mmCIF file of C-alpha atoms in Angstrom:
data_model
loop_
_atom_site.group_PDB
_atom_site.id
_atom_site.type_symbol
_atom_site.label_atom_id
_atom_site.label_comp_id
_atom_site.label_asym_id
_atom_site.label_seq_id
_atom_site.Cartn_x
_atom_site.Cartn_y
_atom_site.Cartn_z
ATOM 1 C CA UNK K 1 123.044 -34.448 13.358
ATOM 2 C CA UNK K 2 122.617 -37.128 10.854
ATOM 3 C CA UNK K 3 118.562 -37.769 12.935
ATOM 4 C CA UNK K 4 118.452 -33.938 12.594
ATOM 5 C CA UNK K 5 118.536 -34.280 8.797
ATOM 6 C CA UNK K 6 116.312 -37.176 8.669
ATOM 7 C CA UNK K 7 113.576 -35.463 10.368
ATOM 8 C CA UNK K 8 113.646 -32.399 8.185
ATOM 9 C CA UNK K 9 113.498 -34.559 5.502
ATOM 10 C CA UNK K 10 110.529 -36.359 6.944
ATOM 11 C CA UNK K 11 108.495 -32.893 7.616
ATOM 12 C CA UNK K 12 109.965 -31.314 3.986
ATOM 13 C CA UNK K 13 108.257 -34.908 2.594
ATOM 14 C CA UNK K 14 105.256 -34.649 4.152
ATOM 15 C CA UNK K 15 104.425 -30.887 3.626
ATOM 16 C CA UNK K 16 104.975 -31.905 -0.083
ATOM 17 C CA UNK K 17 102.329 -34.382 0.062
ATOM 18 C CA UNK K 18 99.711 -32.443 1.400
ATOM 19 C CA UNK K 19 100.795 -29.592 -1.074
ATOM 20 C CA UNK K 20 100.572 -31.877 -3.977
ATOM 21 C CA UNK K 21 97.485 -33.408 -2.193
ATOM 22 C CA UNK K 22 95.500 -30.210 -1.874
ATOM 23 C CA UNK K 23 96.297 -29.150 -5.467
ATOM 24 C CA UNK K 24 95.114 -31.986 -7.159
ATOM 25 C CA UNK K 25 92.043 -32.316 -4.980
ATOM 26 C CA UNK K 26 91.397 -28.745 -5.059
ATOM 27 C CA UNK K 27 87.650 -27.531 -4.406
ATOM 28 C CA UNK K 28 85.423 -27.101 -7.026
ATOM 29 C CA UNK K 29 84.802 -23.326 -7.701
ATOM 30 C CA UNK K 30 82.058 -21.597 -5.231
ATOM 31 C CA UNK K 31 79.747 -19.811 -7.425
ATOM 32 C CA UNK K 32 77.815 -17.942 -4.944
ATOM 33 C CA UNK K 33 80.816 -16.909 -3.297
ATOM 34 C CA UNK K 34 82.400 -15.356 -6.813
ATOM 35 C CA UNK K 35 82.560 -11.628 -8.221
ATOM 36 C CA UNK K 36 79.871 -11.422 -11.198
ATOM 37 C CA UNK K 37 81.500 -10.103 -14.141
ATOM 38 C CA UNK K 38 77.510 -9.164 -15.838
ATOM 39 C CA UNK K 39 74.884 -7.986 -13.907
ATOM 40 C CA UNK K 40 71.506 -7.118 -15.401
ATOM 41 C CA UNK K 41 68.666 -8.128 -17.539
ATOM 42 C CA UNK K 42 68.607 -11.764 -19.295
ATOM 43 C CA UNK K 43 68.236 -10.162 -22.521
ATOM 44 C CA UNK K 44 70.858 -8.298 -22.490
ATOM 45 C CA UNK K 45 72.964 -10.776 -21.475
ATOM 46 C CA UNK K 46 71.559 -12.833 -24.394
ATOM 47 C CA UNK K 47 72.287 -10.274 -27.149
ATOM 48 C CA UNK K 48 76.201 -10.164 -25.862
ATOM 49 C CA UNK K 49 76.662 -13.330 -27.005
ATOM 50 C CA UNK K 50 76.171 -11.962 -30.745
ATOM 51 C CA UNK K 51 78.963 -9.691 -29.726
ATOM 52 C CA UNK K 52 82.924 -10.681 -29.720
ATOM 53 C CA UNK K 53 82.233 -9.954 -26.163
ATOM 54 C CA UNK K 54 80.900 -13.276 -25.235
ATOM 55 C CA UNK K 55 84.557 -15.071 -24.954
ATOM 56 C CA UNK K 56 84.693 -12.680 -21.781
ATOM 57 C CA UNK K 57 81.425 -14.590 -20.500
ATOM 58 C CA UNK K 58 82.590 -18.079 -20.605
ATOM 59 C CA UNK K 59 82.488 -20.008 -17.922
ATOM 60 C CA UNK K 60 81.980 -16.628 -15.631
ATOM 61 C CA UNK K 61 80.071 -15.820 -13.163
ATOM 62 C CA UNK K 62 76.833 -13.798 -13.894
ATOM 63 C CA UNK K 63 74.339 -11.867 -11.745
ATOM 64 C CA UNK K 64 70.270 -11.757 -14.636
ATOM 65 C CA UNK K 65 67.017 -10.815 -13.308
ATOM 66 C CA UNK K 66 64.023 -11.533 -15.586
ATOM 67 C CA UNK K 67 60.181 -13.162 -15.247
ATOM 68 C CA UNK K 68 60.525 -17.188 -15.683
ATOM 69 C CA UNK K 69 59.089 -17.847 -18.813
ATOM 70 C CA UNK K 70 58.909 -21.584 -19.062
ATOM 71 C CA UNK K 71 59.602 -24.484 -16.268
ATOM 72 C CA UNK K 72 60.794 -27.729 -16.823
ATOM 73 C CA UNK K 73 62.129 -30.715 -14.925
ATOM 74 C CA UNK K 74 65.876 -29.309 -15.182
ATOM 75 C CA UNK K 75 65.813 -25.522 -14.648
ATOM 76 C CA UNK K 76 63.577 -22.558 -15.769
ATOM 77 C CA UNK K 77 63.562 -20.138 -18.905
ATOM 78 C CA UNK K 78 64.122 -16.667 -17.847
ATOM 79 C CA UNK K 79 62.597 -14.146 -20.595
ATOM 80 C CA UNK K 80 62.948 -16.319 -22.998
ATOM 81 C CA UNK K 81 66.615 -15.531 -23.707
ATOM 82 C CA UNK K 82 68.479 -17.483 -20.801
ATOM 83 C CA UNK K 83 67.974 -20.985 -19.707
ATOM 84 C CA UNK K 84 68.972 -21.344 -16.055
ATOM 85 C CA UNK K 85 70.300 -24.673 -14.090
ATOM 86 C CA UNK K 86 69.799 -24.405 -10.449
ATOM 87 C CA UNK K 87 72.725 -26.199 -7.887
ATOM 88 C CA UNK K 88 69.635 -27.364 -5.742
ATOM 89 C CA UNK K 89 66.944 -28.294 -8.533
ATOM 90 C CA UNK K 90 63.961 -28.147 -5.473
ATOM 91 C CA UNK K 91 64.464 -24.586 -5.229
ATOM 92 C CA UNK K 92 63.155 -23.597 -8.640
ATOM 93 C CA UNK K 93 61.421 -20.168 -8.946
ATOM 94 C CA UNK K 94 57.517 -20.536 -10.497
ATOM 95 C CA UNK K 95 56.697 -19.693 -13.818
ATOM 96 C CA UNK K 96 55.814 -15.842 -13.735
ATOM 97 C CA UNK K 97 58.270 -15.243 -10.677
ATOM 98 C CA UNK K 98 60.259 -12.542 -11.063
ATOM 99 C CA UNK K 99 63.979 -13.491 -10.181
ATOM 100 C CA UNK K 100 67.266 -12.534 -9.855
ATOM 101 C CA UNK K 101 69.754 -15.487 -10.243
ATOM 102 C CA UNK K 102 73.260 -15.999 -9.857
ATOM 103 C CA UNK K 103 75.189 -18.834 -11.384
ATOM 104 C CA UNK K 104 78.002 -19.523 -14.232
ATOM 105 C CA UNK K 105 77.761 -18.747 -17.743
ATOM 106 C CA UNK K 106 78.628 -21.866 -19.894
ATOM 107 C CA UNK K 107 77.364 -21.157 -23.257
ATOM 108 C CA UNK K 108 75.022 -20.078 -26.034
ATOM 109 C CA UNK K 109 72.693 -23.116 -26.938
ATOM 110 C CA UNK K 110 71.978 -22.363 -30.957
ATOM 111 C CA UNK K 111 69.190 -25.189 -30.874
ATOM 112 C CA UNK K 112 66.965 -22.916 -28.709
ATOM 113 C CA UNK K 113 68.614 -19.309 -29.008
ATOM 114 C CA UNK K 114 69.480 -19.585 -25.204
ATOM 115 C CA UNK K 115 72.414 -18.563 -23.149
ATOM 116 C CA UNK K 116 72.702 -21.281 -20.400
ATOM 117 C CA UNK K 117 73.705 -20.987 -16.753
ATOM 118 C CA UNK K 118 74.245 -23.440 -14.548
ATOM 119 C CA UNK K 119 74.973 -23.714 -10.636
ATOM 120 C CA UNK K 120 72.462 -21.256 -10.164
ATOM 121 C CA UNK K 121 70.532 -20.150 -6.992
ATOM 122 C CA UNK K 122 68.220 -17.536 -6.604
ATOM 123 C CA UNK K 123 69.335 -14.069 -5.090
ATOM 124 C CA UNK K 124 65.831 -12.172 -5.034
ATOM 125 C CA UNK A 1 25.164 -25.053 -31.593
ATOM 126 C CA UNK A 2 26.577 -25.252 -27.934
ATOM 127 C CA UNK A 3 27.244 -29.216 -29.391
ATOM 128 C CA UNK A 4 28.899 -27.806 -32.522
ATOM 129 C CA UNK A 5 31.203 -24.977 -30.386
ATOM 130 C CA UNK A 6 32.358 -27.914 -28.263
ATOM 131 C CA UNK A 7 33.047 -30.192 -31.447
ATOM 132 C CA UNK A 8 35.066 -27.238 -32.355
ATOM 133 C CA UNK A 9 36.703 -26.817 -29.184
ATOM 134 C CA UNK A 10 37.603 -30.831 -29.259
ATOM 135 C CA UNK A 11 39.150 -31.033 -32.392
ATOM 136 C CA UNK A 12 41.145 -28.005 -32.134
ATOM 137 C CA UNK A 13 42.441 -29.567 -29.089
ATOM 138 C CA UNK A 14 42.739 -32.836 -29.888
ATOM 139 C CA UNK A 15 44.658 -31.981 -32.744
ATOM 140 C CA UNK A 16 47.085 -30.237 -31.017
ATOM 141 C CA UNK A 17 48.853 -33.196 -29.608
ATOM 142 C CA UNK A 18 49.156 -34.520 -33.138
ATOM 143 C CA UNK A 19 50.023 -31.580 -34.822
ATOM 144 C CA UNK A 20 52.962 -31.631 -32.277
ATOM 145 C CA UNK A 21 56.201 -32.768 -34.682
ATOM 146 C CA UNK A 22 58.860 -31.199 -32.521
ATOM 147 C CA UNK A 23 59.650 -32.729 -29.104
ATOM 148 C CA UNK A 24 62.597 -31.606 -27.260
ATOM 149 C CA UNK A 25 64.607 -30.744 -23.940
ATOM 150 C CA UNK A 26 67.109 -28.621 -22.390
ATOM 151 C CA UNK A 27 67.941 -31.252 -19.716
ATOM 152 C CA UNK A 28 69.249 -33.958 -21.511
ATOM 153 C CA UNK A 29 72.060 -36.211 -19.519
ATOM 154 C CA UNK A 30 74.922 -36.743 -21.417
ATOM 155 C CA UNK A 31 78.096 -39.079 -19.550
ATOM 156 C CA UNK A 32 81.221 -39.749 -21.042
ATOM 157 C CA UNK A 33 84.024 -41.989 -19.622
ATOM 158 C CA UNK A 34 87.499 -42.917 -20.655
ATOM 159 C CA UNK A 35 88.584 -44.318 -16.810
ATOM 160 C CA UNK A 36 91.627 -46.557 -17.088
ATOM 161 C CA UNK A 37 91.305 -49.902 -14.207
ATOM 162 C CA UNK A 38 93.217 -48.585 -11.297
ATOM 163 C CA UNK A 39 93.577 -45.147 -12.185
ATOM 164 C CA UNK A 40 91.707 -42.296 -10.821
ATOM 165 C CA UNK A 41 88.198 -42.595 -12.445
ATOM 166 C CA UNK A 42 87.655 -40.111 -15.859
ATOM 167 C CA UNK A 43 84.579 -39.509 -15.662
ATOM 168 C CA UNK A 44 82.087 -36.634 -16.591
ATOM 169 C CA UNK A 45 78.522 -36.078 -16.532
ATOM 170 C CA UNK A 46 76.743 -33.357 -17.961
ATOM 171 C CA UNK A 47 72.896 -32.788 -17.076
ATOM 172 C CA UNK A 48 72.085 -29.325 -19.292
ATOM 173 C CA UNK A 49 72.627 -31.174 -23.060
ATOM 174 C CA UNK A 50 69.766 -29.703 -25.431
ATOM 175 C CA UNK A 51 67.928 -31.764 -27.850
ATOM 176 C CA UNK A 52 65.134 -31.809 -30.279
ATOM 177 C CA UNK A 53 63.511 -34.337 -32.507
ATOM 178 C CA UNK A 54 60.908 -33.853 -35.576
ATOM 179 C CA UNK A 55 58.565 -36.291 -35.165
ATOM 180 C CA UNK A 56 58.037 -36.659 -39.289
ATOM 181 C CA UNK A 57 61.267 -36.503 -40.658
ATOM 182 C CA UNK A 58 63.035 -38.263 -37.901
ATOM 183 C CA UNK A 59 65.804 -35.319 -37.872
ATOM 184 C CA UNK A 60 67.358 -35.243 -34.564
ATOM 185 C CA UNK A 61 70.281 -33.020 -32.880
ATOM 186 C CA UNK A 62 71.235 -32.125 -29.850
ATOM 187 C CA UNK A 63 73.897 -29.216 -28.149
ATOM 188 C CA UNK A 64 76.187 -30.006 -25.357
ATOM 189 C CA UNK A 65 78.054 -26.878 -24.228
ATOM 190 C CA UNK A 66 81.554 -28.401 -22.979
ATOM 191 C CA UNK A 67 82.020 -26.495 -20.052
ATOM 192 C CA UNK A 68 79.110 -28.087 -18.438
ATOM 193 C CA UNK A 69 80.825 -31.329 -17.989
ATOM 194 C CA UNK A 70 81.201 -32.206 -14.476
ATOM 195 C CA UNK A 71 84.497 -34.190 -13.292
ATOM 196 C CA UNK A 72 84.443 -35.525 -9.019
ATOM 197 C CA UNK A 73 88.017 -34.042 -9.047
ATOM 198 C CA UNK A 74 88.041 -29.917 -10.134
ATOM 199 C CA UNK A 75 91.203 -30.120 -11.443
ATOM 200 C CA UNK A 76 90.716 -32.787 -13.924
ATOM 201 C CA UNK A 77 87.788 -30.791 -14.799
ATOM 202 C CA UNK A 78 90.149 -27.838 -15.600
ATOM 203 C CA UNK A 79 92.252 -29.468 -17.712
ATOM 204 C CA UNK A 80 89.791 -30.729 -19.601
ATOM 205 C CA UNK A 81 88.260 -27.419 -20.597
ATOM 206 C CA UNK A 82 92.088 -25.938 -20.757
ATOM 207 C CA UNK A 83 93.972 -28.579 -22.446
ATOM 208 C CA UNK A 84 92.357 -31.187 -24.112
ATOM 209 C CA UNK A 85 88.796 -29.284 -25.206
ATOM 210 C CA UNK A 86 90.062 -25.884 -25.506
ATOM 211 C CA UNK A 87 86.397 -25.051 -24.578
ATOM 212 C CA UNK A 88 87.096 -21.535 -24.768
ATOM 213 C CA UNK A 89 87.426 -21.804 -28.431
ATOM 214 C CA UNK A 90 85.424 -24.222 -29.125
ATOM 215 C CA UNK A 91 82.476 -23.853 -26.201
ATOM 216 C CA UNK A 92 79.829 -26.900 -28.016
ATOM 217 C CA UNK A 93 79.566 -30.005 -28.904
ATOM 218 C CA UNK A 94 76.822 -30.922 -31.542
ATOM 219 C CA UNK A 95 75.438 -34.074 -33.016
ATOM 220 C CA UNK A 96 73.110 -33.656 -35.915
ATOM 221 C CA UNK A 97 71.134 -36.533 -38.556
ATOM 222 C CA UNK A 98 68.497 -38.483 -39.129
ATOM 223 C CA UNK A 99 67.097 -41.526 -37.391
ATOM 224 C CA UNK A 100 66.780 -44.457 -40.465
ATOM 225 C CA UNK A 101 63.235 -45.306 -40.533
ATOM 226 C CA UNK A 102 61.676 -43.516 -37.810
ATOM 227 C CA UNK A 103 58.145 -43.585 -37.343
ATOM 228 C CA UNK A 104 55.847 -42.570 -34.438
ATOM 229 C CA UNK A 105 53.459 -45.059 -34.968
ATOM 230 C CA UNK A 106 56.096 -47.810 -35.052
ATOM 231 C CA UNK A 107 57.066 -47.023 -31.126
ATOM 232 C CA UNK A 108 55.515 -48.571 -27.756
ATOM 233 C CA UNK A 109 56.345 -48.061 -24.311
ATOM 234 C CA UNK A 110 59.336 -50.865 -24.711
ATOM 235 C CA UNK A 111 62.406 -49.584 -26.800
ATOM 236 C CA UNK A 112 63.031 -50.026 -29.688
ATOM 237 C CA UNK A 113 66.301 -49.509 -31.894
ATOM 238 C CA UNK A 114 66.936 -46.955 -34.772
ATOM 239 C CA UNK A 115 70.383 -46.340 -36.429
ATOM 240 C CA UNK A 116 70.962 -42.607 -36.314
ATOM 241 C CA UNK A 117 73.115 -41.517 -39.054
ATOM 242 C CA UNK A 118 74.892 -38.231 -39.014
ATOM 243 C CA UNK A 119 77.939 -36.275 -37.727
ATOM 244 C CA UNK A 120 79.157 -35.346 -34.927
ATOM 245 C CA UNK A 121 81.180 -31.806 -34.309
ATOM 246 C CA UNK A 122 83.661 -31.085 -31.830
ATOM 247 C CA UNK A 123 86.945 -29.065 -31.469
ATOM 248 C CA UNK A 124 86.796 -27.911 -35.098
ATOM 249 C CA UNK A 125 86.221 -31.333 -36.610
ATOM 250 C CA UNK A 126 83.082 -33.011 -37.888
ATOM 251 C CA UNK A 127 83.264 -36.662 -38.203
ATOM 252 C CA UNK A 128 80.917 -39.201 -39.481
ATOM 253 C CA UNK A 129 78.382 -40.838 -37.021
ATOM 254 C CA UNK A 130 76.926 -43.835 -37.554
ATOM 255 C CA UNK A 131 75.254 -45.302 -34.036
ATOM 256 C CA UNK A 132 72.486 -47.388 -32.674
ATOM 257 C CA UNK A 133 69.306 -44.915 -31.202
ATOM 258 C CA UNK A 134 66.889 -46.630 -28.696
ATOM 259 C CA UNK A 135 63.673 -45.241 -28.312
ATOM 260 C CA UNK A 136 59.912 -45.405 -26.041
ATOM 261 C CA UNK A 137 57.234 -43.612 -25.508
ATOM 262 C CA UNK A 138 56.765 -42.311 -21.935
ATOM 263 C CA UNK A 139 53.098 -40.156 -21.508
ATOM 264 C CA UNK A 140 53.180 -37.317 -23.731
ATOM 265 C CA UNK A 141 56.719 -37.731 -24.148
ATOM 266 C CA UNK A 142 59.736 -39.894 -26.083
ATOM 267 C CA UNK A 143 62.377 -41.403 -23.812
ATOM 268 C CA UNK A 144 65.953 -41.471 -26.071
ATOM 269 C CA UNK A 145 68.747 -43.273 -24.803
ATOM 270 C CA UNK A 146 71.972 -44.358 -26.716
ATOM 271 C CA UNK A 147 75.598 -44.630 -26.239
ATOM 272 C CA UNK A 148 78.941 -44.730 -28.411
ATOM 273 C CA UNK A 149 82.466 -44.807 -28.844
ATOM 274 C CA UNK A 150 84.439 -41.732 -29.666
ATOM 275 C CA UNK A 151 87.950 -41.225 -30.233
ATOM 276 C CA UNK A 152 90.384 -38.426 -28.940
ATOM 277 C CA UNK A 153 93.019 -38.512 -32.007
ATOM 278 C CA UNK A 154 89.563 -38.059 -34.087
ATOM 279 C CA UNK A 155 89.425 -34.807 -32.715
ATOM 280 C CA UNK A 156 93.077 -33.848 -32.637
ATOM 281 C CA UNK A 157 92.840 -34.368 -28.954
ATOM 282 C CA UNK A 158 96.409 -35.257 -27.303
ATOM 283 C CA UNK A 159 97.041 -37.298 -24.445
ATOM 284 C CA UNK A 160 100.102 -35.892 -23.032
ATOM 285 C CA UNK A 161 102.223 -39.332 -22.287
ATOM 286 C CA UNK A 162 102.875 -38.741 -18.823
ATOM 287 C CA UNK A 163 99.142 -39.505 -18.389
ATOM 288 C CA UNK A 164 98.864 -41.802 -21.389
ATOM 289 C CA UNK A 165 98.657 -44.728 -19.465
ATOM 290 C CA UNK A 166 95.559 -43.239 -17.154
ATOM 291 C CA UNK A 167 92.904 -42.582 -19.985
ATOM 292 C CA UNK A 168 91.309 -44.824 -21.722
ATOM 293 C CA UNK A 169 91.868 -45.076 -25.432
ATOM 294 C CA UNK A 170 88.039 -45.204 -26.796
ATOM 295 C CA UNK A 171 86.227 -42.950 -24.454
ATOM 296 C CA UNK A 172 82.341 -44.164 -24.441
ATOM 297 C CA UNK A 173 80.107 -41.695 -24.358
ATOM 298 C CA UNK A 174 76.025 -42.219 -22.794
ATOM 299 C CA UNK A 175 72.703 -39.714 -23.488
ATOM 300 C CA UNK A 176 69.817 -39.917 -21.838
ATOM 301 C CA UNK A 177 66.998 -37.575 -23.378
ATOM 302 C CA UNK A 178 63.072 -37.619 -22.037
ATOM 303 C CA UNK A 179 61.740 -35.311 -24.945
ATOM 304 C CA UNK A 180 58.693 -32.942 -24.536
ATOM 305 C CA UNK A 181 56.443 -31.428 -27.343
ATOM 306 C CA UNK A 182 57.960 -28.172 -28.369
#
């Protein structure tokens, strides 16, 4: 009896662990894998944030399609209006591509008048 | 007059590059750490921090949107954003001011140290910012590095006391900025 308890113990313990384990070394999110809450044109998406809309944005996953307007070493403008990060930086579209990207929303950028996404691959 | 077009033609384009006063980047590399020894490491690294420098005036500022920090360990990263940043309300981070005697002519491929002098505003607070600035010229472009000390309780951040002991009092904070005429 008394070895009975001990061992559920033991496996009550360990499942515990690996509980407490898994939460705190949870996955990061999967971008690509997530439901876009805004799908459309990067302009548009750029004028929402003028709007008492954009704390629904934040840090959300969003589907733009626009012409790249400007490359640089860390990601591509798209339409002017949305500066896009990409998760693997060698698989930048060209300037004059048109795209349609998918990544998460983390902000308007008032130095350049940009919405910026990062985590970003291309979908089209 | 084919020699006078293409006088023309070189100055215009010459004087392009000099005419340039703004230099600037989306792409800026920003790392902040406030690890404890022994503790799981608190560290973050963010590579989409926007910056942009007037070349006559020496006025400099740069944007870091605070849910692009990245943490190894998600959840850390969540509470970050949740708890201590409240990024949700307050999404940026901005330091704006002017580099003390900054002058183009005065930098070489080898850096060189400024004092930039400004604020810095975060969470609803704007402190006073007083830090050394190194900078080099790199091509066609300016190479900006610097790092500083910030404090949490500066910017009503609190560290709940059950972690306490695992982060770092002074959290030092490094940017990294290769700047590109605007």
């Amino acid at each position: 009896m008394k070895r009975r308890t001990i061992y559920v113990f033991v496996v009550l313990l360990a499942a515990a662990v690996i509980t407490g384990y898994n939460y705190i070394y949870q996955d990061h999110r999967d971008i690509q894998k997530e439901q876009a809450i805004y799908t459309g044109d990067a302009k548009g998406l750029n004028t929402m944030f003028l709007e008492p809309q954009k704390d629904l944005l934040l840090n959300k996953t969003v589907v733009v399609t626009g012409i790249v307007t400007a490359v640089e070493d860390g990601g591509t403008t798209i339409d002017n209006a949305v500066f896009v990060s990409y998760s693997e930086p060698t698989k930048q579209p060209k300037l004059g591509d048109k795209v349609t990207i998918k990544g998460r929303c983390i902000g308007y950028d008032e130095l350049f008048e940009l919405v910026t996404i990062d985590q970003a691959s291309i979908v089209d | 007059m084919n020699r006078f077009i293409l006088s023309i033609v070189c100055v215009l384009l010459f004087s392009q590059g000099a005419l340039a006063q703004k230099y600037a980047t989306k792409s800026g590399e920003v790392t902040f750490e406030a690890s404890v020894a022994s503790f799981e490491e608190v560290k973050a690294t963010h590579n989409n921090v926007s910056a942009i420098l007037n070349t006559l005036t020496g006025e400099f500022a740069s944007l870091a949107l605070i849910n692009g920090f990245k943490f190894k360990v998600a959840l850390m990263e969540e509470h970050f954003n949740e708890n201590y940043m409240e990024s949700s309300r307050f999404p940026k981070a901005l330091v704006k001011g002017k580099i003390e005697g900054f002058d183009t002519s005065l930098l070489t491929e080898e850096f060189q140290e400024f004092m930039l002098k400004g604020t810095i505003e975060m969470r609803g607070k704007t402190k006073a910012l007083y830090i050394p600035i190194r900078i080099k010229t790199q091509k066609d472009s300016y190479l900006i590095e610097t790092n500083f000390e910030l404090k949490p309780e500066d910017f009503d951040i609190e560290i709940p006391s059950i972690v306490a002991n695992k982060v770092a009092k002074t959290v030092v904070v490094n940017a990294v900025y290769s700047l590109n005429p605007l």
